[in-house]
C-alpha positions as a printed Julia matrix, in Angstrom:
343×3 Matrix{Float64}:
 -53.2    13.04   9.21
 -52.12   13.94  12.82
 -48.43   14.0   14.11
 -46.95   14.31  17.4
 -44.67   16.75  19.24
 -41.52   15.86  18.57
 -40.27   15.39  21.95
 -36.45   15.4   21.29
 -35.98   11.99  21.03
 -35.8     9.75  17.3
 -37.92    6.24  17.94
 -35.94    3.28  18.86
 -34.52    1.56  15.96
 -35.11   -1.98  15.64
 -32.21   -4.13  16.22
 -30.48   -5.88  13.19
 -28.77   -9.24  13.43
 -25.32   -9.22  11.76
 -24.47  -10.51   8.86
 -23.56  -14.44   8.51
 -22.17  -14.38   4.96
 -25.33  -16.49   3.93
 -29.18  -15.68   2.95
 -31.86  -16.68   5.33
 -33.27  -20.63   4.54
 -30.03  -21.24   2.79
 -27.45  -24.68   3.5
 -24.22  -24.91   3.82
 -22.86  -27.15   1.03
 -22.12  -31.07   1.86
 -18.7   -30.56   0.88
 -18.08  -27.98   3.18
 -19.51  -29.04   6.01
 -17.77  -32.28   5.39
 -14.25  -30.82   5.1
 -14.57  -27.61   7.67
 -16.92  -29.44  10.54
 -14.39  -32.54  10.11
 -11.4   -30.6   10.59
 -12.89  -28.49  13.89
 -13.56  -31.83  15.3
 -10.02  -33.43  14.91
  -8.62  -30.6   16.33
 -10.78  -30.58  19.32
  -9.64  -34.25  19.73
  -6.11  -33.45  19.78
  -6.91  -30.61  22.13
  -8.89  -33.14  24.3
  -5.96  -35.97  24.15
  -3.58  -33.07  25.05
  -5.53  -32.52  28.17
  -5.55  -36.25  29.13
  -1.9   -35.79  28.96
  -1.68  -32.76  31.28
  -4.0   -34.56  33.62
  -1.67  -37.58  33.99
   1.14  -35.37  34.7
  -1.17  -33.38  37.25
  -2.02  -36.97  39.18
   1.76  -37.34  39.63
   2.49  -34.06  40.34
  -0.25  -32.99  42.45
  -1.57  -30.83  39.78
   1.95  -28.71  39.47
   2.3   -29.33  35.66
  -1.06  -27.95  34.89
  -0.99  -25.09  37.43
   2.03  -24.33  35.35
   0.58  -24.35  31.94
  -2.11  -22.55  32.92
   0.34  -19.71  34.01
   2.12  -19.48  30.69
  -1.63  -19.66  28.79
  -2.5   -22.96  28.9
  -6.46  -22.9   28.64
  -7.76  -26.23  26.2
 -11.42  -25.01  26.97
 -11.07  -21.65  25.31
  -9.04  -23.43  22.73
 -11.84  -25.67  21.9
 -14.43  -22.7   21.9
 -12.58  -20.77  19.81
 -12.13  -23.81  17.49
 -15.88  -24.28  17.72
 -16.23  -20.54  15.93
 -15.24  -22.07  12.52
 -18.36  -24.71  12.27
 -20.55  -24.24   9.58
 -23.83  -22.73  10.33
 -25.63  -26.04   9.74
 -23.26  -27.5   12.47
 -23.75  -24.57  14.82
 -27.7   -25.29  14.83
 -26.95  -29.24  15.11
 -24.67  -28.22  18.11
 -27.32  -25.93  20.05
 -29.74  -28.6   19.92
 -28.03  -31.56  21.31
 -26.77  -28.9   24.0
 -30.51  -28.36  24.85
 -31.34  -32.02  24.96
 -32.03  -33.14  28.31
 -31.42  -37.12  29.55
 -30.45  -40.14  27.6
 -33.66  -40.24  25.59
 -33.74  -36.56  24.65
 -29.93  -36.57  23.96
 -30.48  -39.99  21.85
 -33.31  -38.72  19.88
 -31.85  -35.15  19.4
 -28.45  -36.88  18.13
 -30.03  -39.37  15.53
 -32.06  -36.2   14.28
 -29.03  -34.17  13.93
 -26.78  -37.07  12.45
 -23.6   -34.48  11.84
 -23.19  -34.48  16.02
 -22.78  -38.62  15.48
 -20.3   -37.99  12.97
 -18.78  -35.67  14.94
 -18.6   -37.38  18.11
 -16.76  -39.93  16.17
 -13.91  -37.95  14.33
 -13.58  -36.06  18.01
 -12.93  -39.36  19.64
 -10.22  -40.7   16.98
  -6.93  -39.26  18.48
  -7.54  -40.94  21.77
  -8.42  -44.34  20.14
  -5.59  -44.07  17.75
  -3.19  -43.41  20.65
  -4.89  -46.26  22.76
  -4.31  -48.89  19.93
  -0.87  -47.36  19.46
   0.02  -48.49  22.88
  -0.88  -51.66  22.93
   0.87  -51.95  19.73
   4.21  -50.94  21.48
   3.79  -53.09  24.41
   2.83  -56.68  21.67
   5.36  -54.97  19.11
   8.2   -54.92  22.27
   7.52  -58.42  23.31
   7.95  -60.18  20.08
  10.85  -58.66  19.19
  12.32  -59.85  22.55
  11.33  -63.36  21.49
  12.71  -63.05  18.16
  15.69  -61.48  19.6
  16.05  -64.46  21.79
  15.97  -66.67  19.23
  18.65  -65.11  17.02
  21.02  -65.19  20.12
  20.21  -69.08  20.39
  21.24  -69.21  16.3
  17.9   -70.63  15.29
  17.13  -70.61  11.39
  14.42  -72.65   9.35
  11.92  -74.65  10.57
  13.4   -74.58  14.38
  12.92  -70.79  14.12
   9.24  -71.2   13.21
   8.61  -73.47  15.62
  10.41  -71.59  18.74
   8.63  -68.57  17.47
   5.04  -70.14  17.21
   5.71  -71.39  20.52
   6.68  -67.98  21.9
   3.55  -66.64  20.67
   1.57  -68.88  22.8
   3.38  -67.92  25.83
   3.25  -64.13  25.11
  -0.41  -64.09  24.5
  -0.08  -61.38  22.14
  -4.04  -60.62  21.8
  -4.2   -60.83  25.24
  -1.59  -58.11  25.86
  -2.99  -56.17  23.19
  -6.32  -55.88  24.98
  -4.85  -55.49  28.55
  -1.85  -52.77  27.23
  -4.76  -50.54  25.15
  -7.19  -51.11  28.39
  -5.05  -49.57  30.0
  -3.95  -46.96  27.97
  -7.83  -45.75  27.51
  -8.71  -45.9   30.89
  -5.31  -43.43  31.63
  -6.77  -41.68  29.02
 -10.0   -41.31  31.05
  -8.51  -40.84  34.41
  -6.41  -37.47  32.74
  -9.45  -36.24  31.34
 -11.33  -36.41  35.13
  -8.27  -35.19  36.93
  -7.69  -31.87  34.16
 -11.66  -30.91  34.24
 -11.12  -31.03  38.0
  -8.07  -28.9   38.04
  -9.58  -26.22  36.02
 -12.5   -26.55  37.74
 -10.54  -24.78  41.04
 -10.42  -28.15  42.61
  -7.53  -29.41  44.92
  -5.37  -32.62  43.68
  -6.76  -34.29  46.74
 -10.11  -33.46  45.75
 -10.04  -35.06  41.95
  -7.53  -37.33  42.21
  -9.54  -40.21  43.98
 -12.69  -39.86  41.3
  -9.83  -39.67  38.59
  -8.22  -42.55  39.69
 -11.53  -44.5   39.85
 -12.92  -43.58  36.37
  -9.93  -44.36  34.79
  -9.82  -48.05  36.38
 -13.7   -48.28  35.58
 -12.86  -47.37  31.84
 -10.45  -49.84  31.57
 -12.43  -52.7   33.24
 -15.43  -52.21  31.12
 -13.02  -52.21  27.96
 -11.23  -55.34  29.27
 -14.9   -57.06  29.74
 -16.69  -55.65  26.29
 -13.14  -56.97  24.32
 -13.1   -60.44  25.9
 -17.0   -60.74  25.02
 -15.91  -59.5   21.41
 -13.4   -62.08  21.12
 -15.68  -64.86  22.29
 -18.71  -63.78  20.16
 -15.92  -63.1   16.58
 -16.25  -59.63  17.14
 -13.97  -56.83  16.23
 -12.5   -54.38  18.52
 -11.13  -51.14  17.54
  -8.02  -50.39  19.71
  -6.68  -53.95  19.99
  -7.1   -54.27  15.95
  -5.19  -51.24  15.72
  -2.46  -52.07  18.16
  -2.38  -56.15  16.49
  -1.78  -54.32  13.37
   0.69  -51.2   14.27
   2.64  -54.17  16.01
   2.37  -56.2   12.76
   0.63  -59.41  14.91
  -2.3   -59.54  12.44
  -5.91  -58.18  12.87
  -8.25  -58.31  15.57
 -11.64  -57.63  12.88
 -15.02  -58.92  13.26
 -15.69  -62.36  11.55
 -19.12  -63.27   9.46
 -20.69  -61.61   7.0
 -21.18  -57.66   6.7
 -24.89  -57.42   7.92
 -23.63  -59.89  10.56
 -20.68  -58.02  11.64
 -21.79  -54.73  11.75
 -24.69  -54.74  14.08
 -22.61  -57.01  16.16
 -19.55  -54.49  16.79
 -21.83  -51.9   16.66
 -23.45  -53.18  19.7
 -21.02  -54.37  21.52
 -19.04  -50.73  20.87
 -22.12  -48.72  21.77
 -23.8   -50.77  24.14
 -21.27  -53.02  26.31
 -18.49  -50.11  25.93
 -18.96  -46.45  25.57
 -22.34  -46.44  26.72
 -21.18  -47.76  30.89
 -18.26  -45.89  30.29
 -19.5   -42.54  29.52
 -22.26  -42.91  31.76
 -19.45  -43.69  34.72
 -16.84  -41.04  33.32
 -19.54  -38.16  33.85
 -20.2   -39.64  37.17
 -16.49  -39.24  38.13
 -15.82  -35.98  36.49
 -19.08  -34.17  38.88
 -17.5   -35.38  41.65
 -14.08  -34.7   40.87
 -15.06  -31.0   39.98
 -17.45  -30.77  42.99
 -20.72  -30.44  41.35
 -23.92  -30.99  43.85
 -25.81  -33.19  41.56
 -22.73  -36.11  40.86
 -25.42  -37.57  38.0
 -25.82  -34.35  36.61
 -25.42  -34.87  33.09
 -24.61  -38.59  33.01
 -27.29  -39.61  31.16
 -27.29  -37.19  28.2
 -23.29  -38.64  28.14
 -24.01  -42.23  28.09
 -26.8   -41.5   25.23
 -23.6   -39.9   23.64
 -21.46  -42.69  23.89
 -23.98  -44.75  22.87
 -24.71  -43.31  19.34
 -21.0   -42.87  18.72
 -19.64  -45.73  20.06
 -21.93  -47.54  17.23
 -21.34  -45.41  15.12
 -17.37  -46.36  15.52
 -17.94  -49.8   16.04
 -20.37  -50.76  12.61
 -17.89  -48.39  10.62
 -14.76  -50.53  11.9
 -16.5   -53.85  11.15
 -17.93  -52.25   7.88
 -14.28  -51.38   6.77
 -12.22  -54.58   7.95
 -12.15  -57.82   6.68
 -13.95  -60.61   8.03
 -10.71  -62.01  10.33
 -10.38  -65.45  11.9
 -10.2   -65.13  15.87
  -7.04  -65.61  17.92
  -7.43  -68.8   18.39
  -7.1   -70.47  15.34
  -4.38  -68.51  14.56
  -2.26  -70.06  17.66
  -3.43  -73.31  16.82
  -1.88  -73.32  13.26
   1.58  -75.64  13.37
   3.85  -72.88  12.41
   4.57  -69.14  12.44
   4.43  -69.03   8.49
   1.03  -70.35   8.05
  -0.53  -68.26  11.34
   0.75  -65.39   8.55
  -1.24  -66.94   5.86
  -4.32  -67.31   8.46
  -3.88  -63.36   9.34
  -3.78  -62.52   5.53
């Protein structure tokens, strides 16, 4: 055996990974990916409705409100990356490889082989549809009590009070103002988003307000048009169910049977809604944060809004009773048996 002169220096060591708290090959358990992933992703959705707040404020205040958050440590995107650290593993990997995905077919097929980004996408997106429906539910909630209050001041009881109310709800339309009031509310939603990412991007309030602005209106357009196609077809819709129920005015569910109503909202959720709008939103946000490309990334977005915005729609149509449309329920002679037709 031959050795050689030691030359002073040991041989370089080879590098050792750290520790994850888990074996090489092994899973995460269901239950706790379940519970911890869940969790990580409602709390980036709060963090993500919180910034469409701040972004509101910043269109009206040419970005003062933010500016001033961010001088007090205001900073949602380190907040959501350090909220990221507490993923499981199996989450982690899931993550990286829809990051990697590039386009709306990559993105699509990545996603639907890495179903936990789906679910994900889904439980991230909840706070801002809650908060959509819950608006519309104020504005439809607000305008029948006017009408009811209106009718206690004229000393109506019994079947006149039926009757003026039935009546009312004709006039008030309140599906109609259920869809226009949570429109509305999600495109705002959308045009805060825009405006924060451009603020923190460096950008100027005259620079990202205009895109902001624009998204926003888009989002709420394409909602408007997706939910009037939903009514007409006896689909569901998820924020004007939730703001026809938080305002007690019935349910806005799909109608048919289960493996008729579930591909249908899912569909009309993924396809006719979040698809257009995601693909429009990304378009808005490049230019509102001065990126080169203004498509850059729209397409894996739109595959993203795709998958979850199915994914949201089948499960709300999958969960709700079949519901009879507006319609009828306006057409019944009184205010007692529209109640029966929403129950």
């Amino acid at each position: 055996m031959s050795f050689v002169d030691f030359d002073g220096e040991l041989d370089t060591q080879p590098a050792f990974e750290d520790f994850s708290g888990r074996l090489d090959g092994e899973s995460d358990s269901l239950p706790k990916r379940a519970v911890q992933d869940t969790a990580v992703d409602l709390a980036k959705g709060v963090v993500g409705f919180g910034e469409s707040v701040v972004g509101l404020a910043d269109l009206a205040t040419a970005g003062s409100v933010g500016n001033a958050l961010q001088r007090i440590g205001y900073d949602p995107k380190q907040t959501k990356s350090f909220l990221e650290g507490f993923y499981t593993e199996d989450r982690k990997t899931a993550n990286q490889a829809v990051s990697q995905a590039d386009g709306f077919m990559d993105t699509l097929a990545t996603m639907g082989a890495n179903p936990s980004t789906i679910i994900g996408s889904i439980v991230e997106s909840l706070p801002g549809t809650i908060g959509a429906g819950a608006v519309g539910g104020a504005v439809v909630r607000r305008a029948l009590s006017s009408a009811f209050a209106e009718a206690k001041a004229l000393g109506l009881t019994g079947d006149a009070l039926t009757s003026f109310m039935s009546q009312k709800a004709t006039e008030i339309g309140a599906q109609r103002a259920a869809i226009l009031a949570s429109s509305v509310a999600e495109g705002a939603q959308s045009a805060g988003s825009i405006a924060e990412a451009g603020r923190q991007a460096g950008r100027d309030w005259s620079e990202y307000a205009l895109p902001a602005a624009a998204g926003g209106a888009a989002t709420s357009l394409i909602n408007v048009g997706s939910t009037k196609l939903a009514n007409k077809l006896g689909i569901g819709d998820i924020e004007t169910d939730i703001a026809m129920r938080q305002a007690g005015a019935g349910k806005f569910a799909s109608s048919g049977s289960f493996a008729k109503r579930v591909p249908l909202e899912a569909v009309k959720e993924g396809v006719f809604e979040e698809m257009p709008q995601s693909w429009q939103e990304q378009v808005a946000q490049n230019i509102a944060e001065g990126r080169p490309d203004i498509f850059e990334g729209a397409g894996k977005a739109a595959a993203q809004g795709l998958v979850a915005g199915a994914g949201m729609g089948g499960g709300h149509a999958a969960l709700t009773h079949s519901a009879p449309r507006p319609a009828d329920i306006l057409n019944t002679p009184n205010t007692q048996q529209a109640i029966d037709t929403f129950n």
